[in-house]
GROMACS .gro file of C-alpha atoms in nm:
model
   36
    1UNK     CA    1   8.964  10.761  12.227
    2UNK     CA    2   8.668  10.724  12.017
    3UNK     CA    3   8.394  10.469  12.144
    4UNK     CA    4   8.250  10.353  11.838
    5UNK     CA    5   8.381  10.247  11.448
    6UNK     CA    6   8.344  10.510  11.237
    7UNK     CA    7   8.072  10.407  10.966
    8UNK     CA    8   8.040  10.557  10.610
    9UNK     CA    9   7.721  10.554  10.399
   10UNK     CA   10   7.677  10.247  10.161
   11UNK     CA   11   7.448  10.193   9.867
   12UNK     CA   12   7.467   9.900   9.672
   13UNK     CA   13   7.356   9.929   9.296
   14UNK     CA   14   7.009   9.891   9.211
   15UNK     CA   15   6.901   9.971   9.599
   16UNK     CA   16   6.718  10.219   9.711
   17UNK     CA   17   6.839  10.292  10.059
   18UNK     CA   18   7.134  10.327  10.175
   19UNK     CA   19   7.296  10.157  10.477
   20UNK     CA   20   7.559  10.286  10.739
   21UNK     CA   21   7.836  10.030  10.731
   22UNK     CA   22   8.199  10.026  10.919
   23UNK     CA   23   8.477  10.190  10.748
   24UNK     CA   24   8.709   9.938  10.783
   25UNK     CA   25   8.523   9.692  10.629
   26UNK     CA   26   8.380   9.923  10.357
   27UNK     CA   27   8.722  10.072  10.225
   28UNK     CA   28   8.974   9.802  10.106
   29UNK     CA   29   8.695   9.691   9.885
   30UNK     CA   30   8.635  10.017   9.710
   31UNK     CA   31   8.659  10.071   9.376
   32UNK     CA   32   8.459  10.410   9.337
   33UNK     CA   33   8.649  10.744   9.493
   34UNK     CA   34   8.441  10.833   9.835
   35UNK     CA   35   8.218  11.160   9.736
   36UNK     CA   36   8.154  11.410  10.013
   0.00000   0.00000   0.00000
């Protein structure tokens, strides 16, 4: 089983740097495809 949540890279608009959030709570609220 895995330990931790896996996290996805997150950059909001008009940032800079980008931020390592949960995928769970990053998904649902998607509106752009994910890009590899």
């Amino acid at each position: 089983m895995p330990i931790g949540v896996p996290k996805v890279p997150f950059r909001s608009p008009g940032e800079g740097d980008t931020s390592w959030v949960d995928i769970y709570i990053q998904a649902p609220f998607s509106k752009n495809p994910i890009d590899n």
